[in-house]
Every structure is written in C-alpha cells, then in structure tokens.
Amino acid sequence: MRPIPSDSDTMDLKRVIRNIPDFPKPGILFYDISTLLADAPAWKETVRRLANRVRAYQPDLLVGIESRGFLSAAPLAVELGLGFAMIRKRGKLPGTTIGHDYALEYGEDRVEIQADAVKHGQRVVLLDDLLATGGTAAAGITLLRSVGAEVVSAAFIIELAFLRGRERLDVAVDSIITYDE
Ligand SMILES: O=P(O)(O)OC[C@H]1O[C@H](OP(=O)(O)OP(=O)(O)O)[C@H](O)[C@@H]1O
Ligand SMILES: Nc1ncnc2[nH]cnc12
C-alpha cells in the first residue's frame, strides 16, 4: 500500500515562485525566489526536500555559489550537521584563493574559493538556487575539483529543464522544482 502523503509532501512550491518578465533584460523570464523565501512554511519545506535529496550522497561538506546559492547551502548545512564553504565571484574572498575563469554568453567571468576551504578527497555537494544553462555550476565543479574535492552531486531549488543545463554537468543533479518550458 502506498503511504498517504502528508500536507508538506503535496505542497505546491511553484505557487510561491514569482515570474517576472524581461528581467534582467528583455526576453528573459526571471524566476524570483524572494516570494518563496518570504513564505515560512514553503521555505521550510524547500529546505526539507533539498535535505532529503542531498543527505543520500553522504557529503562531508556543502558548497554554495554566490549569491543565491548561499541561501540554500547555509540552512541545509545546519539541517545536515555539515560545514559550508563559499564559491564567490572574483576578488571577494580574503587570503589565498584559487580561481577558475569561464565563458559567459558574452565575455567571461571568474569564480574563486579559498585554497584551504576543501580538504583533499572530501565529498562535496554543490548548491545553487537555479540551474539554467549550467555554465555557473560547471565552473563551480571544475573549481572544486582543482582544489581536490570529490564532487558527488549538484542540487538546485529550480531547474529550467528546457535549457538542458544538466547535460553540461558530469555529476548527479537534483532539483525540486522543474520548469519544462
Ligand atoms: O545555469 P546558468 O545559466 O549559469 O545560470 C544560473 C546562475 O544564474 C544565477 O546567478 P546570477 O549570476 O544571476 O547571480 P546571483 O546568484 O548573485 O543573483 C543563478 O543564481 C545561478 O547561479
Ligand atoms: N531565468 C532565470 N531566473 C532566475 N535566475 C536565473 N539565472 C539564470 N537564469 C535565470
């Protein structure tokens, strides 16, 4: 017999994501998680669902990508009893850092991590709020490997599946809200 779902299992999280057309430029439909963060039961349920996915990989450490990746990585680390490290955009982290340059649609960008943030061979789950083309997450994975991490998965709140970002990632990918078009 199938278990009877609880209210939280059936909660429709899409209901609390706000879609804003033409941001940050014309033609882009922006999936705004501000309204999800502001809804206490929905945000709690988001963290619970992410925790259930991420726990399965038995990570040693969580890593969030600036800036919206920090929003899920920090509460998830508390929930799973793990530490949390930051990948930031260029020039934001003090001390010795390791960087990785990557191509954007126009131009290039750089992500950085502190050189001692990951111990060699640690099992790491990468967190970000949203998977679109996968360029940001792919850069994060490359950076983490360059400092000795074993990247066991990447987890997102939202996946824009029609952009096929997961095909660029050579790790397990989890997301809890999917848009197919
Ligand atoms: O899969 P991709 O095509 O790489 O896009 C996804 C990335 O874009 C957004 O970050 P953004 O650069 O807007 O920065 P922010 O988190 O600081 O808002 C989002 O938070 C992801 O990091
Ligand atoms: N459409 C989108 N909405 C929100 N964040 C994004 N990051 C990349 N594409 C995005």
PDB file of C-alpha atoms and ligand atoms in Angstrom:
ATOM      1  CA  MET A   1       0.000   0.000   0.000  1.00  0.00           C
ATOM      2  CA  ARG A   2       1.345   3.448  -0.847  1.00  0.00           C
ATOM      3  CA  PRO A   3       1.883   5.792   2.116  1.00  0.00           C
ATOM      4  CA  ILE A   4      -0.646   8.619   2.454  1.00  0.00           C
ATOM      5  CA  PRO A   5       1.216  11.849   1.578  1.00  0.00           C
ATOM      6  CA  SER A   6       1.383  14.469   4.314  1.00  0.00           C
ATOM      7  CA  ASP A   7       0.409  18.087   3.597  1.00  0.00           C
ATOM      8  CA  SER A   8       4.050  19.044   3.217  1.00  0.00           C
ATOM      9  CA  ASP A   9       4.689  16.325   0.601  1.00  0.00           C
ATOM     10  CA  THR A  10       1.928  17.738  -1.585  1.00  0.00           C
ATOM     11  CA  MET A  11       2.751  21.425  -1.076  1.00  0.00           C
ATOM     12  CA  ASP A  12       2.940  23.162  -4.482  1.00  0.00           C
ATOM     13  CA  LEU A  13       6.128  25.209  -4.296  1.00  0.00           C
ATOM     14  CA  LYS A  14       5.675  26.676  -7.798  1.00  0.00           C
ATOM     15  CA  ARG A  15       2.751  28.604  -6.344  1.00  0.00           C
ATOM     16  CA  VAL A  16       5.180  30.777  -4.365  1.00  0.00           C
ATOM     17  CA  ILE A  17       7.740  31.407  -7.138  1.00  0.00           C
ATOM     18  CA  ARG A  18       7.114  34.762  -8.792  1.00  0.00           C
ATOM     19  CA  ASN A  19       7.802  35.025 -12.540  1.00  0.00           C
ATOM     20  CA  ILE A  20       8.970  38.449 -13.692  1.00  0.00           C
ATOM     21  CA  PRO A  21       9.155  39.058 -17.460  1.00  0.00           C
ATOM     22  CA  ASP A  22      12.012  40.967 -19.086  1.00  0.00           C
ATOM     23  CA  PHE A  23      14.429  40.879 -16.140  1.00  0.00           C
ATOM     24  CA  PRO A  24      17.380  41.470 -16.153  1.00  0.00           C
ATOM     25  CA  LYS A  25      16.992  42.046 -19.882  1.00  0.00           C
ATOM     26  CA  PRO A  26      14.214  41.894 -22.494  1.00  0.00           C
ATOM     27  CA  GLY A  27      13.108  38.357 -23.340  1.00  0.00           C
ATOM     28  CA  ILE A  28      14.249  36.739 -20.053  1.00  0.00           C
ATOM     29  CA  LEU A  29      11.558  35.365 -17.727  1.00  0.00           C
ATOM     30  CA  PHE A  30      13.086  35.672 -14.258  1.00  0.00           C
ATOM     31  CA  TYR A  31      12.132  33.077 -11.634  1.00  0.00           C
ATOM     32  CA  ASP A  32      12.149  35.116  -8.426  1.00  0.00           C
ATOM     33  CA  ILE A  33      12.615  33.127  -5.202  1.00  0.00           C
ATOM     34  CA  SER A  34      12.070  36.196  -2.967  1.00  0.00           C
ATOM     35  CA  THR A  35       8.437  35.168  -2.542  1.00  0.00           C
ATOM     36  CA  LEU A  36       9.477  31.592  -1.637  1.00  0.00           C
ATOM     37  CA  LEU A  37      11.946  32.874   0.969  1.00  0.00           C
ATOM     38  CA  ALA A  38       9.230  35.117   2.440  1.00  0.00           C
ATOM     39  CA  ASP A  39       6.767  32.236   2.894  1.00  0.00           C
ATOM     40  CA  ALA A  40       7.897  30.452   6.074  1.00  0.00           C
ATOM     41  CA  PRO A  41       6.133  27.067   5.538  1.00  0.00           C
ATOM     42  CA  ALA A  42       7.159  26.939   1.867  1.00  0.00           C
ATOM     43  CA  TRP A  43      10.787  27.809   2.620  1.00  0.00           C
ATOM     44  CA  LYS A  44      10.901  25.231   5.414  1.00  0.00           C
ATOM     45  CA  GLU A  45       9.513  22.627   3.023  1.00  0.00           C
ATOM     46  CA  THR A  46      12.066  23.625   0.362  1.00  0.00           C
ATOM     47  CA  VAL A  47      14.938  23.060   2.804  1.00  0.00           C
ATOM     48  CA  ARG A  48      13.381  19.763   3.956  1.00  0.00           C
ATOM     49  CA  ARG A  49      13.093  18.444   0.383  1.00  0.00           C
ATOM     50  CA  LEU A  50      16.616  19.540  -0.512  1.00  0.00           C
ATOM     51  CA  ALA A  51      17.968  17.946   2.665  1.00  0.00           C
ATOM     52  CA  ASN A  52      16.333  14.618   1.775  1.00  0.00           C
ATOM     53  CA  ARG A  53      17.986  14.642  -1.652  1.00  0.00           C
ATOM     54  CA  VAL A  54      21.404  15.833  -0.532  1.00  0.00           C
ATOM     55  CA  ARG A  55      21.651  13.506   2.503  1.00  0.00           C
ATOM     56  CA  ALA A  56      21.640  10.483   0.167  1.00  0.00           C
ATOM     57  CA  TYR A  57      25.091  11.401  -1.216  1.00  0.00           C
ATOM     58  CA  GLN A  58      26.645  11.340   2.282  1.00  0.00           C
ATOM     59  CA  PRO A  59      28.630  14.533   1.718  1.00  0.00           C
ATOM     60  CA  ASP A  60      31.388  15.773   4.035  1.00  0.00           C
ATOM     61  CA  LEU A  61      30.882  19.413   3.063  1.00  0.00           C
ATOM     62  CA  LEU A  62      28.397  21.671   1.274  1.00  0.00           C
ATOM     63  CA  VAL A  63      29.483  24.456  -1.067  1.00  0.00           C
ATOM     64  CA  GLY A  64      27.207  27.297  -2.208  1.00  0.00           C
ATOM     65  CA  ILE A  65      27.751  29.565  -5.225  1.00  0.00           C
ATOM     66  CA  GLU A  66      27.412  33.342  -4.765  1.00  0.00           C
ATOM     67  CA  SER A  67      24.955  34.726  -4.116  1.00  0.00           C
ATOM     68  CA  ARG A  68      21.665  32.892  -4.231  1.00  0.00           C
ATOM     69  CA  GLY A  69      23.417  29.551  -3.728  1.00  0.00           C
ATOM     70  CA  PHE A  70      24.258  30.677  -0.197  1.00  0.00           C
ATOM     71  CA  LEU A  71      20.558  30.913   0.644  1.00  0.00           C
ATOM     72  CA  SER A  72      20.001  27.151   0.431  1.00  0.00           C
ATOM     73  CA  ALA A  73      23.504  25.962   1.355  1.00  0.00           C
ATOM     74  CA  ALA A  74      23.541  27.657   4.770  1.00  0.00           C
ATOM     75  CA  PRO A  75      20.281  26.247   6.237  1.00  0.00           C
ATOM     76  CA  LEU A  76      20.969  22.875   4.617  1.00  0.00           C
ATOM     77  CA  ALA A  77      24.363  22.676   6.319  1.00  0.00           C
ATOM     78  CA  VAL A  78      22.667  23.268   9.682  1.00  0.00           C
ATOM     79  CA  GLU A  79      19.964  20.698   8.896  1.00  0.00           C
ATOM     80  CA  LEU A  80      22.520  18.033   7.872  1.00  0.00           C
ATOM     81  CA  GLY A  81      25.104  18.879  10.549  1.00  0.00           C
ATOM     82  CA  LEU A  82      27.752  19.790   7.944  1.00  0.00           C
ATOM     83  CA  GLY A  83      30.129  22.656   7.276  1.00  0.00           C
ATOM     84  CA  PHE A  84      29.548  25.043   4.401  1.00  0.00           C
ATOM     85  CA  ALA A  85      32.049  26.817   2.135  1.00  0.00           C
ATOM     86  CA  MET A  86      31.573  29.674  -0.333  1.00  0.00           C
ATOM     87  CA  ILE A  87      32.402  29.971  -4.017  1.00  0.00           C
ATOM     88  CA  ARG A  88      32.411  33.680  -4.815  1.00  0.00           C
ATOM     89  CA  LYS A  89      32.800  35.895  -7.834  1.00  0.00           C
ATOM     90  CA  ARG A  90      36.227  37.432  -8.453  1.00  0.00           C
ATOM     91  CA  GLY A  91      38.006  39.426  -5.750  1.00  0.00           C
ATOM     92  CA  LYS A  92      35.555  38.888  -2.863  1.00  0.00           C
ATOM     93  CA  LEU A  93      37.381  36.312  -0.737  1.00  0.00           C
ATOM     94  CA  PRO A  94      40.332  37.184   1.523  1.00  0.00           C
ATOM     95  CA  GLY A  95      43.539  35.158   1.873  1.00  0.00           C
ATOM     96  CA  THR A  96      44.895  32.675  -0.630  1.00  0.00           C
ATOM     97  CA  THR A  97      42.321  31.795  -3.266  1.00  0.00           C
ATOM     98  CA  ILE A  98      42.120  29.507  -6.284  1.00  0.00           C
ATOM     99  CA  GLY A  99      40.129  30.698  -9.301  1.00  0.00           C
ATOM    100  CA  HIS A 100      38.599  29.373 -12.472  1.00  0.00           C
ATOM    101  CA  ASP A 101      37.784  31.537 -15.497  1.00  0.00           C
ATOM    102  CA  TYR A 102      34.822  30.542 -17.605  1.00  0.00           C
ATOM    103  CA  ALA A 103      32.993  31.791 -20.680  1.00  0.00           C
ATOM    104  CA  LEU A 104      29.640  33.565 -20.498  1.00  0.00           C
ATOM    105  CA  GLU A 105      27.286  34.168 -23.407  1.00  0.00           C
ATOM    106  CA  TYR A 106      29.151  37.465 -23.872  1.00  0.00           C
ATOM    107  CA  GLY A 107      32.590  37.777 -22.305  1.00  0.00           C
ATOM    108  CA  GLU A 108      33.911  35.834 -19.337  1.00  0.00           C
ATOM    109  CA  ASP A 109      33.738  35.599 -15.564  1.00  0.00           C
ATOM    110  CA  ARG A 110      35.723  34.048 -12.721  1.00  0.00           C
ATOM    111  CA  VAL A 111      34.742  32.047  -9.648  1.00  0.00           C
ATOM    112  CA  GLU A 112      37.028  31.678  -6.638  1.00  0.00           C
ATOM    113  CA  ILE A 113      37.323  29.637  -3.463  1.00  0.00           C
ATOM    114  CA  GLN A 114      39.702  29.877  -0.519  1.00  0.00           C
ATOM    115  CA  ALA A 115      42.598  27.473  -1.032  1.00  0.00           C
ATOM    116  CA  ASP A 116      42.001  25.720   2.314  1.00  0.00           C
ATOM    117  CA  ALA A 117      38.178  25.533   2.089  1.00  0.00           C
ATOM    118  CA  VAL A 118      38.119  21.875   0.999  1.00  0.00           C
ATOM    119  CA  LYS A 119      40.272  19.019   2.271  1.00  0.00           C
ATOM    120  CA  HIS A 120      41.655  16.677  -0.386  1.00  0.00           C
ATOM    121  CA  GLY A 121      39.145  13.927  -1.200  1.00  0.00           C
ATOM    122  CA  GLN A 122      36.213  15.451   0.697  1.00  0.00           C
ATOM    123  CA  ARG A 123      32.812  14.536  -0.704  1.00  0.00           C
ATOM    124  CA  VAL A 124      31.192  17.821  -1.696  1.00  0.00           C
ATOM    125  CA  VAL A 125      27.664  18.716  -2.814  1.00  0.00           C
ATOM    126  CA  LEU A 126      27.419  21.958  -4.788  1.00  0.00           C
ATOM    127  CA  LEU A 127      24.342  24.122  -4.178  1.00  0.00           C
ATOM    128  CA  ASP A 128      22.767  26.892  -6.194  1.00  0.00           C
ATOM    129  CA  ASP A 129      19.247  28.263  -6.371  1.00  0.00           C
ATOM    130  CA  LEU A 130      18.674  27.710 -10.069  1.00  0.00           C
ATOM    131  CA  LEU A 131      20.065  25.622 -12.942  1.00  0.00           C
ATOM    132  CA  ALA A 132      19.701  27.384 -16.298  1.00  0.00           C
ATOM    133  CA  THR A 133      22.394  26.779 -18.958  1.00  0.00           C
ATOM    134  CA  GLY A 134      24.629  25.058 -16.401  1.00  0.00           C
ATOM    135  CA  GLY A 135      27.613  27.348 -17.056  1.00  0.00           C
ATOM    136  CA  THR A 136      27.871  28.577 -13.468  1.00  0.00           C
ATOM    137  CA  ALA A 137      27.563  25.112 -11.917  1.00  0.00           C
ATOM    138  CA  ALA A 138      30.032  23.596 -14.416  1.00  0.00           C
ATOM    139  CA  ALA A 139      32.555  26.286 -13.470  1.00  0.00           C
ATOM    140  CA  GLY A 140      31.946  25.577  -9.775  1.00  0.00           C
ATOM    141  CA  ILE A 141      32.526  21.848 -10.284  1.00  0.00           C
ATOM    142  CA  THR A 142      35.775  22.458 -12.189  1.00  0.00           C
ATOM    143  CA  LEU A 143      36.957  24.812  -9.453  1.00  0.00           C
ATOM    144  CA  LEU A 144      36.103  22.328  -6.688  1.00  0.00           C
ATOM    145  CA  ARG A 145      37.981  19.538  -8.448  1.00  0.00           C
ATOM    146  CA  SER A 146      41.012  21.799  -8.824  1.00  0.00           C
ATOM    147  CA  VAL A 147      41.201  22.077  -5.012  1.00  0.00           C
ATOM    148  CA  GLY A 148      40.886  18.297  -4.550  1.00  0.00           C
ATOM    149  CA  ALA A 149      37.156  17.871  -3.899  1.00  0.00           C
ATOM    150  CA  GLU A 150      35.216  14.807  -4.935  1.00  0.00           C
ATOM    151  CA  VAL A 151      32.045  16.480  -6.245  1.00  0.00           C
ATOM    152  CA  VAL A 152      29.298  13.939  -5.585  1.00  0.00           C
ATOM    153  CA  SER A 153      26.302  15.957  -6.764  1.00  0.00           C
ATOM    154  CA  ALA A 154      24.850  19.352  -7.577  1.00  0.00           C
ATOM    155  CA  ALA A 155      21.475  20.375  -6.113  1.00  0.00           C
ATOM    156  CA  PHE A 156      19.180  23.208  -7.106  1.00  0.00           C
ATOM    157  CA  ILE A 157      15.833  24.549  -5.968  1.00  0.00           C
ATOM    158  CA  ILE A 158      14.752  25.321  -9.554  1.00  0.00           C
ATOM    159  CA  GLU A 159      15.742  23.665 -12.841  1.00  0.00           C
ATOM    160  CA  LEU A 160      14.896  25.236 -16.203  1.00  0.00           C
ATOM    161  CA  ALA A 161      14.919  21.835 -17.906  1.00  0.00           C
ATOM    162  CA  PHE A 162      14.333  23.258 -21.389  1.00  0.00           C
ATOM    163  CA  LEU A 163      17.818  24.832 -21.261  1.00  0.00           C
ATOM    164  CA  ARG A 164      19.357  21.372 -20.722  1.00  0.00           C
ATOM    165  CA  GLY A 165      21.870  22.580 -18.147  1.00  0.00           C
ATOM    166  CA  ARG A 166      22.134  19.146 -16.516  1.00  0.00           C
ATOM    167  CA  GLU A 167      23.693  17.792 -19.731  1.00  0.00           C
ATOM    168  CA  ARG A 168      26.723  20.022 -19.065  1.00  0.00           C
ATOM    169  CA  LEU A 169      27.238  18.593 -15.573  1.00  0.00           C
ATOM    170  CA  ASP A 170      29.083  15.290 -15.153  1.00  0.00           C
ATOM    171  CA  VAL A 171      27.761  14.710 -11.631  1.00  0.00           C
ATOM    172  CA  ALA A 172      24.388  13.625 -10.247  1.00  0.00           C
ATOM    173  CA  VAL A 173      21.891  16.507 -10.460  1.00  0.00           C
ATOM    174  CA  ASP A 174      18.883  17.072  -8.200  1.00  0.00           C
ATOM    175  CA  SER A 175      16.256  19.790  -8.348  1.00  0.00           C
ATOM    176  CA  ILE A 176      12.950  20.078  -6.541  1.00  0.00           C
ATOM    177  CA  ILE A 177      11.030  22.431  -8.866  1.00  0.00           C
ATOM    178  CA  THR A 178      11.230  21.884 -12.626  1.00  0.00           C
ATOM    179  CA  TYR A 179      10.011  24.059 -15.476  1.00  0.00           C
ATOM    180  CA  ASP A 180       9.748  22.174 -18.771  1.00  0.00           C
ATOM    181  CA  GLU A 181       9.108  25.191 -20.970  1.00  0.00           C
TER     182      GLU A 181
HETATM  183  O1  LIG B   1      22.931  27.903 -15.220  1.00  0.00           O
HETATM  184  P1  LIG B   1      23.377  29.307 -15.571  1.00  0.00           P
HETATM  185  O2  LIG B   1      22.971  29.726 -16.943  1.00  0.00           O
HETATM  186  O3  LIG B   1      24.848  29.516 -15.306  1.00  0.00           O
HETATM  187  O4  LIG B   1      22.560  30.319 -14.635  1.00  0.00           O
HETATM  188  C1  LIG B   1      22.318  30.068 -13.269  1.00  0.00           C
HETATM  189  C2  LIG B   1      23.005  31.079 -12.392  1.00  0.00           C
HETATM  190  O5  LIG B   1      22.465  32.395 -12.637  1.00  0.00           O
HETATM  191  C3  LIG B   1      22.041  32.948 -11.400  1.00  0.00           C
HETATM  192  O6  LIG B   1      23.061  33.640 -10.772  1.00  0.00           O
HETATM  193  P2  LIG B   1      23.432  35.158 -11.049  1.00  0.00           P
HETATM  194  O7  LIG B   1      24.636  35.205 -11.936  1.00  0.00           O
HETATM  195  O8  LIG B   1      22.214  35.883 -11.516  1.00  0.00           O
HETATM  196  O9  LIG B   1      23.933  35.677  -9.630  1.00  0.00           O
HETATM  197  P3  LIG B   1      23.211  35.853  -8.195  1.00  0.00           P
HETATM  198  O10 LIG B   1      23.013  34.462  -7.605  1.00  0.00           O
HETATM  199  O11 LIG B   1      24.235  36.616  -7.429  1.00  0.00           O
HETATM  200  O12 LIG B   1      21.908  36.584  -8.368  1.00  0.00           O
HETATM  201  C4  LIG B   1      21.682  31.746 -10.552  1.00  0.00           C
HETATM  202  O13 LIG B   1      21.691  32.047  -9.172  1.00  0.00           O
HETATM  203  C5  LIG B   1      22.756  30.747 -10.928  1.00  0.00           C
HETATM  204  O14 LIG B   1      23.950  30.939 -10.191  1.00  0.00           O
HETATM  205  N1  LIG B   2      15.548  32.887 -15.778  1.00  0.00           N
HETATM  206  C1  LIG B   2      16.231  32.994 -14.625  1.00  0.00           C
HETATM  207  N2  LIG B   2      15.584  33.341 -13.485  1.00  0.00           N
HETATM  208  C2  LIG B   2      16.265  33.465 -12.322  1.00  0.00           C
HETATM  209  N3  LIG B   2      17.592  33.299 -12.218  1.00  0.00           N
HETATM  210  C3  LIG B   2      18.275  32.940 -13.323  1.00  0.00           C
HETATM  211  N4  LIG B   2      19.579  32.664 -13.532  1.00  0.00           N
HETATM  212  C4  LIG B   2      19.746  32.369 -14.844  1.00  0.00           C
HETATM  213  N5  LIG B   2      18.569  32.430 -15.497  1.00  0.00           N
HETATM  214  C5  LIG B   2      17.635  32.789 -14.570  1.00  0.00           C
END
